[in-house]
Amino acid sequence: MKKYMRYLGPVLIAAIFSLAVYLLYNKLRQYSLAEIRACIDLIHPARIFLSLAFAVINYCILIGYDWLALKAIHKNLPFSRVSLVSVVGQAVSFNFGALLGGTSVRFRFYSAWGFSIHDVLHLILILAVAFWIGALGLSGLVFIIAPPALPPELLEAMPLHDVRLLGYVLAGIALAYMILCFKVQGPITVFGKVFVFPSPKIAVAQLLVSWIDLVAAAACMWVLLPSAVGVSFIEFLPGFLMAQVAVVLTHVPGGVGVFELVIIHMTNTPHEQMVFAAVLIFRLIYYILPLLVAAMLLAGYEVRQGKFQHAGRWLSVLSPMITSFSTFLGGALLLLSSTLPSRASDIAWVAAMLPDELIPAGHLICAVSGCMLLFVSYGLGQRQRQAFRYALVFLLLGAVGALLKGFSWPAALLALILVLPLLAAHRRFYRKSWFLGEHIAVHWVVAGLIVVACNFALGWALYHTAWGHNAIMSFDGPLNAVRVRLAFIAIGILLPLLCAVRVLRRRRLNAKGVPHPDSGD
């Protein structure tokens, strides 16, 4: 039974994610992709700049979580290290979830700096408690002071129809914790585990940091909403808080689908397409850009290590992990870019400079490169030299393909940016095992297949009408539909083929008595 229990978590996360995506699709299926793209274009650059400013402020505030947690366990670190672990840890946690990356990043950072396992676990527990007490307390106050107008279908499903009663319950939990911090000075045992409450000063500081963090994050999202949505900040805040809590509870990486669904549902506006467009820009600003910054910070340390040997020694265990996560994200975005239709003007601009045959080829290259990066990225975390080479090739090919398919420069720029930390950490990838012959973690395979499946679903939603009028291998029809179908066919052939090669390779190695291949490349 224990053998199968480890698969339960990924299966539940996949089920929650699939349900959220399905419900989100039902909410947005009445809007075309062109309408959503038009809503993105309507977001004024000043709003985007203001959102970026709030994101920078918010990530600076997030450093306070780690700083105060260190004070609570009576540990000291230079501010530069606290800032690094906070930015990298939060960026990875936001994009991939605490279970898949955030906790392990902090564990590797702090353990490499000489912290015991008990110290690291205690610190991570304090971080989690600080977030939850802040979220519960702030939600309680908002529900009491300015109770939100919840959708009728949600109110009917709730046991308490007066939101203010829920606010008193949530605020009471936060207040009870603060009282314990003031009254209990020594360690206590809970379910056999020893826990020490932070001092009153640290507890109050943690509460304030968590409140400012949540308000700044909500402001980062709210300023992107066009005035036509007609939602004030105090009306938007409860929905944002519920979305953040839902993301943490479901453990879906990045809260993809879950966050969007809760935000659209709780905003309770007829302009759902505008809210969704704002969420997409928010994800870019608050999730993806900080992850790239985290990768660049690690790359900077790797470069400096050539001159300062002690400066980056503790970083050797982190670069492969961060490059692995960021490369996976880059593959997902390249795959998404290959499915989204290119503007006719962009295609015409590329066609004016290059032969027409290169445009569908570029689309195919972008799609296949993105798909391969989803699985090659796991080998980076295992320090495989072959995976490092494949990742470089696919990132560069993906960038070229994104430009050829219709000058999709954001995807191309992202791929090129990801090449930099990969090159900076090239010494970390030294293992000579053959990539297709080595074990890949179940959760990574599931995550990759989910991205591919969602991409297929997006393509079906966008082009199934055009596909239905032509044979499978026909090249007739709208240009975008033809190119996406060709890319899907290539991926549908490539993945089973690679899986078959992998199975045959492992069987041959097992027959020779070699459970973990380590052949030269």
mmCIF file of C-alpha atoms in Angstrom, residues 195-458:
data_model
loop_
_atom_site.group_PDB
_atom_site.id
_atom_site.type_symbol
_atom_site.label_atom_id
_atom_site.label_comp_id
_atom_site.label_asym_id
_atom_site.label_seq_id
_atom_site.Cartn_x
_atom_site.Cartn_y
_atom_site.Cartn_z
ATOM 1 C CA PHE A 195 7.433 23.935 18.928
ATOM 2 C CA VAL A 196 8.671 27.285 20.224
ATOM 3 C CA PHE A 197 6.502 30.352 19.718
ATOM 4 C CA PRO A 198 8.316 33.470 18.514
ATOM 5 C CA SER A 199 8.701 36.350 20.947
ATOM 6 C CA PRO A 200 5.884 38.953 21.042
ATOM 7 C CA LYS A 201 7.934 41.511 19.093
ATOM 8 C CA ILE A 202 8.771 39.036 16.340
ATOM 9 C CA ALA A 203 5.169 37.750 16.205
ATOM 10 C CA VAL A 204 3.802 41.275 15.751
ATOM 11 C CA ALA A 205 6.455 42.024 13.122
ATOM 12 C CA GLN A 206 5.599 38.819 11.254
ATOM 13 C CA LEU A 207 1.910 39.721 11.277
ATOM 14 C CA LEU A 208 2.643 43.168 9.847
ATOM 15 C CA VAL A 209 5.000 41.759 7.194
ATOM 16 C CA SER A 210 2.419 39.199 6.069
ATOM 17 C CA TRP A 211 -0.316 41.852 5.878
ATOM 18 C CA ILE A 212 1.856 44.250 3.872
ATOM 19 C CA ASP A 213 2.942 41.371 1.649
ATOM 20 C CA LEU A 214 -0.626 40.338 0.828
ATOM 21 C CA VAL A 215 -1.821 43.922 0.300
ATOM 22 C CA ALA A 216 1.135 44.712 -2.006
ATOM 23 C CA ALA A 217 0.582 41.507 -4.013
ATOM 24 C CA ALA A 218 -3.125 42.327 -4.355
ATOM 25 C CA ALA A 219 -2.260 45.867 -5.474
ATOM 26 C CA CYS A 220 0.133 44.419 -8.073
ATOM 27 C CA MET A 221 -2.830 42.560 -9.578
ATOM 28 C CA TRP A 222 -5.535 45.183 -9.007
ATOM 29 C CA VAL A 223 -3.774 48.025 -10.866
ATOM 30 C CA LEU A 224 -3.876 45.880 -14.022
ATOM 31 C CA LEU A 225 -7.680 45.777 -14.021
ATOM 32 C CA PRO A 226 -9.157 48.313 -16.466
ATOM 33 C CA SER A 227 -11.526 50.894 -14.987
ATOM 34 C CA ALA A 228 -14.341 49.286 -16.992
ATOM 35 C CA VAL A 229 -14.266 46.324 -14.580
ATOM 36 C CA GLY A 230 -15.521 48.672 -11.866
ATOM 37 C CA VAL A 231 -14.012 46.866 -8.861
ATOM 38 C CA SER A 232 -12.495 48.908 -6.025
ATOM 39 C CA PHE A 233 -9.415 47.687 -4.183
ATOM 40 C CA ILE A 234 -11.320 46.844 -0.994
ATOM 41 C CA GLU A 235 -13.797 44.832 -3.106
ATOM 42 C CA PHE A 236 -10.979 43.047 -4.913
ATOM 43 C CA LEU A 237 -8.869 42.228 -1.822
ATOM 44 C CA PRO A 238 -11.082 39.426 -0.358
ATOM 45 C CA GLY A 239 -11.153 37.552 -3.666
ATOM 46 C CA PHE A 240 -7.401 37.850 -4.035
ATOM 47 C CA LEU A 241 -6.844 36.548 -0.504
ATOM 48 C CA MET A 242 -9.123 33.576 -1.168
ATOM 49 C CA ALA A 243 -7.257 32.871 -4.412
ATOM 50 C CA GLN A 244 -3.901 32.893 -2.616
ATOM 51 C CA VAL A 245 -5.182 30.532 0.066
ATOM 52 C CA ALA A 246 -6.694 28.223 -2.568
ATOM 53 C CA VAL A 247 -3.352 28.075 -4.411
ATOM 54 C CA VAL A 248 -1.479 27.106 -1.232
ATOM 55 C CA LEU A 249 -4.061 24.488 -0.214
ATOM 56 C CA THR A 250 -4.296 22.753 -3.599
ATOM 57 C CA HIS A 251 -0.507 22.624 -4.166
ATOM 58 C CA VAL A 252 -1.077 23.039 -7.911
ATOM 59 C CA PRO A 253 2.241 24.386 -9.315
ATOM 60 C CA GLY A 254 1.869 28.116 -9.734
ATOM 61 C CA GLY A 255 -1.827 27.772 -8.921
ATOM 62 C CA VAL A 256 -2.420 27.523 -12.670
ATOM 63 C CA GLY A 257 -6.142 27.383 -13.332
ATOM 64 C CA VAL A 258 -7.033 27.605 -9.641
ATOM 65 C CA PHE A 259 -5.896 31.214 -9.186
ATOM 66 C CA GLU A 260 -7.582 32.392 -12.385
ATOM 67 C CA LEU A 261 -10.833 30.612 -11.547
ATOM 68 C CA VAL A 262 -11.112 32.063 -8.029
ATOM 69 C CA ILE A 263 -10.163 35.587 -9.125
ATOM 70 C CA ILE A 264 -12.719 35.640 -11.959
ATOM 71 C CA HIS A 265 -15.405 34.092 -9.753
ATOM 72 C CA MET A 266 -14.821 36.388 -6.776
ATOM 73 C CA THR A 267 -14.427 39.575 -8.826
ATOM 74 C CA ASN A 268 -18.070 39.045 -9.774
ATOM 75 C CA THR A 269 -18.015 41.235 -12.895
ATOM 76 C CA PRO A 270 -19.533 40.759 -16.359
ATOM 77 C CA HIS A 271 -16.144 41.686 -17.893
ATOM 78 C CA GLU A 272 -14.568 38.287 -17.205
ATOM 79 C CA GLN A 273 -12.318 38.445 -20.276
ATOM 80 C CA MET A 274 -10.736 41.656 -18.951
ATOM 81 C CA VAL A 275 -10.043 40.059 -15.582
ATOM 82 C CA PHE A 276 -8.471 37.027 -17.267
ATOM 83 C CA ALA A 277 -6.264 39.280 -19.423
ATOM 84 C CA ALA A 278 -5.110 41.114 -16.279
ATOM 85 C CA VAL A 279 -4.306 37.789 -14.578
ATOM 86 C CA LEU A 280 -2.108 36.774 -17.530
ATOM 87 C CA ILE A 281 -0.061 39.980 -17.262
ATOM 88 C CA PHE A 282 0.057 39.559 -13.479
ATOM 89 C CA ARG A 283 1.514 36.055 -13.912
ATOM 90 C CA LEU A 284 4.220 37.424 -16.173
ATOM 91 C CA ILE A 285 5.124 40.224 -13.748
ATOM 92 C CA TYR A 286 4.739 38.449 -10.403
ATOM 93 C CA TYR A 287 5.674 34.852 -11.263
ATOM 94 C CA ILE A 288 7.760 34.468 -14.398
ATOM 95 C CA LEU A 289 9.980 37.578 -14.272
ATOM 96 C CA PRO A 290 11.059 36.947 -10.630
ATOM 97 C CA LEU A 291 11.966 33.357 -11.549
ATOM 98 C CA LEU A 292 14.184 34.674 -14.339
ATOM 99 C CA VAL A 293 15.714 37.163 -11.900
ATOM 100 C CA ALA A 294 16.383 34.295 -9.461
ATOM 101 C CA ALA A 295 18.107 32.315 -12.218
ATOM 102 C CA MET A 296 20.198 35.359 -13.157
ATOM 103 C CA LEU A 297 21.202 35.931 -9.521
ATOM 104 C CA LEU A 298 22.485 32.379 -9.327
ATOM 105 C CA ALA A 299 24.247 32.810 -12.656
ATOM 106 C CA GLY A 300 25.975 35.915 -11.288
ATOM 107 C CA TYR A 301 27.249 33.964 -8.311
ATOM 108 C CA GLU A 302 28.454 31.202 -10.602
ATOM 109 C CA VAL A 303 30.443 33.692 -12.672
ATOM 110 C CA ARG A 304 31.919 35.273 -9.546
ATOM 111 C CA GLN A 305 32.921 31.875 -8.245
ATOM 112 C CA GLY A 306 35.710 31.804 -10.788
ATOM 113 C CA LYS A 307 37.343 34.664 -8.841
ATOM 114 C CA PHE A 308 36.001 34.023 -5.339
ATOM 115 C CA GLN A 309 36.049 30.310 -4.645
ATOM 116 C CA HIS A 310 34.320 30.585 -1.262
ATOM 117 C CA ALA A 311 31.553 32.853 -2.505
ATOM 118 C CA GLY A 312 29.809 30.206 -4.566
ATOM 119 C CA ARG A 313 30.817 26.894 -2.978
ATOM 120 C CA TRP A 314 27.499 26.578 -1.150
ATOM 121 C CA LEU A 315 25.702 27.373 -4.401
ATOM 122 C CA SER A 316 26.815 24.217 -6.193
ATOM 123 C CA VAL A 317 23.735 22.265 -5.090
ATOM 124 C CA LEU A 318 21.285 24.992 -6.123
ATOM 125 C CA SER A 319 22.225 25.967 -9.674
ATOM 126 C CA PRO A 320 21.146 22.645 -11.244
ATOM 127 C CA MET A 321 17.817 22.777 -9.396
ATOM 128 C CA ILE A 322 16.979 26.362 -10.353
ATOM 129 C CA THR A 323 18.051 25.904 -13.973
ATOM 130 C CA SER A 324 15.936 22.745 -14.053
ATOM 131 C CA PHE A 325 12.809 24.582 -12.874
ATOM 132 C CA SER A 326 13.356 27.619 -15.094
ATOM 133 C CA THR A 327 14.052 25.460 -18.167
ATOM 134 C CA PHE A 328 10.813 23.535 -17.560
ATOM 135 C CA LEU A 329 8.950 26.839 -17.434
ATOM 136 C CA GLY A 330 10.698 27.985 -20.610
ATOM 137 C CA GLY A 331 9.625 24.804 -22.373
ATOM 138 C CA ALA A 332 6.017 25.295 -21.287
ATOM 139 C CA LEU A 333 5.977 28.876 -22.569
ATOM 140 C CA LEU A 334 7.577 27.911 -25.891
ATOM 141 C CA LEU A 335 4.956 25.202 -26.322
ATOM 142 C CA LEU A 336 2.207 27.691 -25.501
ATOM 143 C CA SER A 337 3.659 30.217 -27.941
ATOM 144 C CA SER A 338 3.641 27.600 -30.707
ATOM 145 C CA THR A 339 -0.094 26.988 -30.202
ATOM 146 C CA LEU A 340 -1.294 30.576 -29.917
ATOM 147 C CA PRO A 341 -2.120 32.048 -33.339
ATOM 148 C CA SER A 342 0.296 34.521 -34.840
ATOM 149 C CA ARG A 343 -0.988 37.830 -36.159
ATOM 150 C CA ALA A 344 -1.299 38.011 -39.934
ATOM 151 C CA SER A 345 0.825 41.179 -39.926
ATOM 152 C CA ASP A 346 3.644 39.408 -38.036
ATOM 153 C CA ILE A 347 3.577 36.448 -40.418
ATOM 154 C CA ALA A 348 3.650 38.821 -43.385
ATOM 155 C CA TRP A 349 6.605 40.671 -41.865
ATOM 156 C CA VAL A 350 8.609 37.433 -41.550
ATOM 157 C CA ALA A 351 7.476 36.187 -44.983
ATOM 158 C CA ALA A 352 8.753 39.402 -46.568
ATOM 159 C CA MET A 353 12.314 38.549 -45.455
ATOM 160 C CA LEU A 354 12.392 34.732 -45.561
ATOM 161 C CA PRO A 355 11.072 31.950 -47.815
ATOM 162 C CA ASP A 356 7.493 30.848 -47.077
ATOM 163 C CA GLU A 357 8.678 27.304 -46.303
ATOM 164 C CA LEU A 358 10.586 28.463 -43.214
ATOM 165 C CA ILE A 359 7.488 29.799 -41.435
ATOM 166 C CA PRO A 360 5.756 26.438 -40.789
ATOM 167 C CA ALA A 361 9.187 24.915 -40.102
ATOM 168 C CA GLY A 362 9.809 27.555 -37.443
ATOM 169 C CA HIS A 363 6.455 26.790 -35.850
ATOM 170 C CA LEU A 364 7.281 23.073 -35.732
ATOM 171 C CA ILE A 365 10.733 23.731 -34.267
ATOM 172 C CA CYS A 366 9.271 25.959 -31.548
ATOM 173 C CA ALA A 367 6.680 23.344 -30.548
ATOM 174 C CA VAL A 368 9.022 20.346 -30.520
ATOM 175 C CA SER A 369 11.756 22.265 -28.679
ATOM 176 C CA GLY A 370 9.302 23.366 -25.992
ATOM 177 C CA CYS A 371 7.987 19.824 -25.573
ATOM 178 C CA MET A 372 11.477 18.333 -25.260
ATOM 179 C CA LEU A 373 12.549 20.943 -22.708
ATOM 180 C CA LEU A 374 9.756 19.790 -20.375
ATOM 181 C CA PHE A 375 11.489 16.441 -19.932
ATOM 182 C CA VAL A 376 15.131 17.308 -20.598
ATOM 183 C CA SER A 377 14.929 19.857 -17.780
ATOM 184 C CA TYR A 378 14.730 17.049 -15.201
ATOM 185 C CA GLY A 379 18.201 15.883 -16.209
ATOM 186 C CA LEU A 380 19.592 19.324 -15.337
ATOM 187 C CA GLY A 381 18.584 18.775 -11.716
ATOM 188 C CA GLN A 382 20.478 15.471 -11.869
ATOM 189 C CA ARG A 383 23.595 17.263 -13.207
ATOM 190 C CA GLN A 384 23.603 15.327 -16.482
ATOM 191 C CA ARG A 385 25.992 16.689 -19.075
ATOM 192 C CA GLN A 386 23.903 15.337 -21.923
ATOM 193 C CA ALA A 387 20.773 17.037 -20.569
ATOM 194 C CA PHE A 388 22.761 20.285 -20.355
ATOM 195 C CA ARG A 389 23.698 20.030 -24.034
ATOM 196 C CA TYR A 390 20.171 19.132 -25.098
ATOM 197 C CA ALA A 391 18.714 22.012 -23.088
ATOM 198 C CA LEU A 392 21.076 24.508 -24.747
ATOM 199 C CA VAL A 393 20.216 23.202 -28.211
ATOM 200 C CA PHE A 394 16.447 23.200 -27.618
ATOM 201 C CA LEU A 395 16.452 26.671 -26.024
ATOM 202 C CA LEU A 396 18.334 28.138 -28.985
ATOM 203 C CA LEU A 397 16.190 26.271 -31.494
ATOM 204 C CA GLY A 398 13.062 27.348 -29.638
ATOM 205 C CA ALA A 399 14.140 30.994 -29.816
ATOM 206 C CA VAL A 400 14.777 30.733 -33.560
ATOM 207 C CA GLY A 401 11.488 28.901 -34.103
ATOM 208 C CA ALA A 402 9.532 31.500 -32.113
ATOM 209 C CA LEU A 403 10.910 34.255 -34.334
ATOM 210 C CA LEU A 404 10.269 32.340 -37.555
ATOM 211 C CA LYS A 405 6.663 31.435 -36.676
ATOM 212 C CA GLY A 406 5.610 35.069 -36.698
ATOM 213 C CA PHE A 407 8.122 37.151 -34.750
ATOM 214 C CA SER A 408 7.004 35.925 -31.343
ATOM 215 C CA TRP A 409 9.767 37.905 -29.639
ATOM 216 C CA PRO A 410 8.647 37.465 -25.965
ATOM 217 C CA ALA A 411 9.046 33.667 -26.182
ATOM 218 C CA ALA A 412 12.323 34.024 -28.102
ATOM 219 C CA LEU A 413 13.704 36.512 -25.585
ATOM 220 C CA LEU A 414 12.744 34.266 -22.670
ATOM 221 C CA ALA A 415 14.532 31.295 -24.245
ATOM 222 C CA LEU A 416 17.674 33.347 -24.821
ATOM 223 C CA ILE A 417 17.618 34.697 -21.256
ATOM 224 C CA LEU A 418 17.428 31.142 -19.901
ATOM 225 C CA VAL A 419 20.562 30.234 -21.855
ATOM 226 C CA LEU A 420 22.649 32.632 -19.720
ATOM 227 C CA PRO A 421 22.282 30.952 -16.289
ATOM 228 C CA LEU A 422 22.641 27.579 -17.995
ATOM 229 C CA LEU A 423 25.992 28.563 -19.501
ATOM 230 C CA ALA A 424 27.138 30.165 -16.256
ATOM 231 C CA ALA A 425 26.511 26.901 -14.388
ATOM 232 C CA HIS A 426 28.019 24.615 -17.048
ATOM 233 C CA ARG A 427 30.568 23.168 -14.609
ATOM 234 C CA ARG A 428 27.749 21.790 -12.471
ATOM 235 C CA PHE A 429 26.676 19.347 -15.189
ATOM 236 C CA TYR A 430 29.336 16.670 -15.110
ATOM 237 C CA ARG A 431 27.505 13.318 -14.979
ATOM 238 C CA LYS A 432 27.900 11.246 -18.160
ATOM 239 C CA SER A 433 24.771 9.113 -17.856
ATOM 240 C CA TRP A 434 22.615 8.702 -20.946
ATOM 241 C CA PHE A 435 19.547 10.856 -20.488
ATOM 242 C CA LEU A 436 17.003 8.450 -21.984
ATOM 243 C CA GLY A 437 18.253 5.587 -19.847
ATOM 244 C CA GLU A 438 18.015 7.141 -16.394
ATOM 245 C CA HIS A 439 15.074 7.313 -13.976
ATOM 246 C CA ILE A 440 12.765 10.354 -14.188
ATOM 247 C CA ALA A 441 10.665 11.233 -11.139
ATOM 248 C CA VAL A 442 6.955 10.498 -11.477
ATOM 249 C CA HIS A 443 5.888 14.013 -10.512
ATOM 250 C CA TRP A 444 8.092 15.495 -13.255
ATOM 251 C CA VAL A 445 6.674 13.183 -15.918
ATOM 252 C CA VAL A 446 3.126 13.942 -14.753
ATOM 253 C CA ALA A 447 3.805 17.701 -14.810
ATOM 254 C CA GLY A 448 5.241 17.491 -18.327
ATOM 255 C CA LEU A 449 2.349 15.412 -19.645
ATOM 256 C CA ILE A 450 -0.155 17.809 -18.054
ATOM 257 C CA VAL A 451 1.453 20.748 -19.871
ATOM 258 C CA VAL A 452 1.367 18.830 -23.170
ATOM 259 C CA ALA A 453 -2.264 17.773 -22.593
ATOM 260 C CA CYS A 454 -3.338 21.327 -21.739
ATOM 261 C CA ASN A 455 -1.578 22.586 -24.832
ATOM 262 C CA PHE A 456 -3.441 20.030 -26.932
ATOM 263 C CA ALA A 457 -6.709 21.086 -25.287
ATOM 264 C CA LEU A 458 -5.962 24.741 -26.053
#
